Amino acid sequence: MAHSFTGSLVPCSNMWPTRAKKLLTVHIQTLDVDMEFSVPYKATGKEVFDKVTNTMGLRETWYFGLQSTKTTAGQMWIIDEKRIVDQVYISDDNKPVQLNLLVKFYPQDVNDLIQDITKHLFYLQVKDQILSRIIFAPAEMCVMLASYTLQAKYGDYDPQKHKVGQLGNEQLIPEQVMNQYQLTKEGWEQNVINWYAQHSCRSTVDRDREWAEMQYLMIAENLKMFGVNYFLIQNKRGTDLWLGVDASGLKITEMDSQQKPKIAFPWSEVKNISFQDKKFTIKPVNEKTEDFKFFTKNIRTNRMILQMCVGNHELYTRRNKGDTLVVQALKQQAKEEKKRKQFEREKLEKERRAKEEALRQREELEFRLRKFEAAARKANDKLQRSEEAAEILEEKVKFAEEEANLLAKQATEAQQEILRIRQENNKNNEENQMLKEKLREVEENALKAASKAEVGASEAYRLKQELDSAREREKDARGRLMEITQQSVLHDKADILSYIGKEESLSTDKQSDELVQKFESARLEELKANEEFKNQLNCVRTTLDEFKTMNGEGTPVEEPIEYVDEDKYQTLRRITAGETRSRIAFFHSL
């Protein structure tokens, strides 16, 4: 029985029956989330697939498919038109049917992807394929890709948080690549972090997850095994070869390496694809050219090849016909979503700057308050010392006044004694001499008492002046303290009211009058020039070459991985050169 394809497959539009007597539990696993549904027992693959994509909000369904490892024919993609129970193994204990939602077809250019969820699922699957070496990448490319993995997971680089040993146990570099170099895990991690730090330094705009994942995909799509499904085939001579099917067409490679295609047949040269038993036939557009035929070892491989050819050919046709209404609507929706995210990002950035400014002002207020409090304490201490000095001076003044009064009293008594003696001196001349001597002695004592009285009065006057001065200083200190206190309160009230007003304004931010600018710039502006990227890879390669593992002969141990002298698109131009007829003849001669 012959199977053929001449155009696009018509999607099945059957709806689930409104009443199902028996249900089937289906567990759907993706690289992002897991889901579980109860579906009608006779549900087709298309019905289950639509259920999954509608739940996830996935609109670019043409890239994805359901796959199961427990099918009647081993691991294979679920066919849309057939019932699930006819394609998978149903256990007797009614365990859920395990299905995986995976990327089935890859675009020619990852910039054709529209939805963020589509890009995220592509990123997760491509990263998993690179780490598991399904897609081969050189060591320097792995380091660059790993740096974007960190950017996607942690956001912009923070030297305080993102250090060696603090990024968890996530695998960043394929183990096979790490084994080629005498470099510890910490050494690899440091190399990745060095490039991770540069992503944030190149722009003042925050690098979000979507940006980092797209950078990852745009780098990965240049790898020659990106998006290619390989099948083992034979030509007429029985030579084992690899047939690679991808968005650009069919590629033929020899068994020693899947990365060195010999020839290719783009979809523009393909008119019809069919197989009968183990023979596969591809009819070229040019009817004068003989058919391109090859052989497989089993019919199931032919079915898989046909599925991949049909899907990739549909993508090629869709891309060359222009955007459908669905794609146009998705692009418009994605554009509006980007504007909304950009507006929210700018709003959050504005709020962040306002909070930082409010925090700065608050710290400044607290500093000024501490300064005022220190000045108030100093003035208070000075006032206290002035009060203590005033009390001491007041006691001294009181003591000096009492001493002066006592001396004055003694002086008065001495004067009275002099008068009495002079009166007695007139009465008795004999006692005159003795009285004179006594008078002289009394006069001397009186003079001494008078002198002491003057000194005491002078000291009392001086102490009184000091007391008055101390009281003036105390009055000035109290005034200064009152001035500082009032000034601190006035400043604090004004600044705190201003701070509170700013904090309240954060929650009711007015809508910006400025136009929302584009969230993404063109690819050339985002990725840098191709030469710059090559220089970055050369820089990483030079660093890693110092740790290259040598074999017993002193030769570097290296896997046969990507050539760096020829990119994916240069290879495609080379292997599609010449007429279709000559490439078919070359295929049969291998």
XYZ file of C-alpha atoms in Angstrom, residues 11 18 22 30 47 83 114 128 136 169 172 174 181 213 248 278 343 349-350 353 372 446 456 466 469 474 522 539 588:
29
model
C -6.830 19.539 10.766
C -21.368 15.504 24.817
C -16.083 5.842 29.596
C 6.042 19.480 29.454
C -8.781 16.476 20.616
C -7.712 7.620 18.715
C 5.484 35.142 18.395
C 17.861 20.278 27.235
C 26.368 19.421 19.516
C 23.342 22.632 41.383
C 25.308 24.632 32.926
C 27.389 19.318 29.083
C 39.224 20.055 29.850
C 15.822 33.200 26.302
C 14.885 24.258 5.111
C 10.600 0.326 2.826
C 4.875 50.383 30.191
C 11.469 51.479 37.292
C 9.988 54.887 38.098
C 13.787 55.247 41.592
C 20.440 68.105 65.971
C 42.417 98.136 112.664
C 36.633 90.820 101.123
C 30.935 86.221 87.916
C 27.932 86.462 84.041
C 22.873 80.052 81.509
C 16.140 45.024 15.971
C 38.183 34.920 23.687
C 23.549 7.390 -5.268
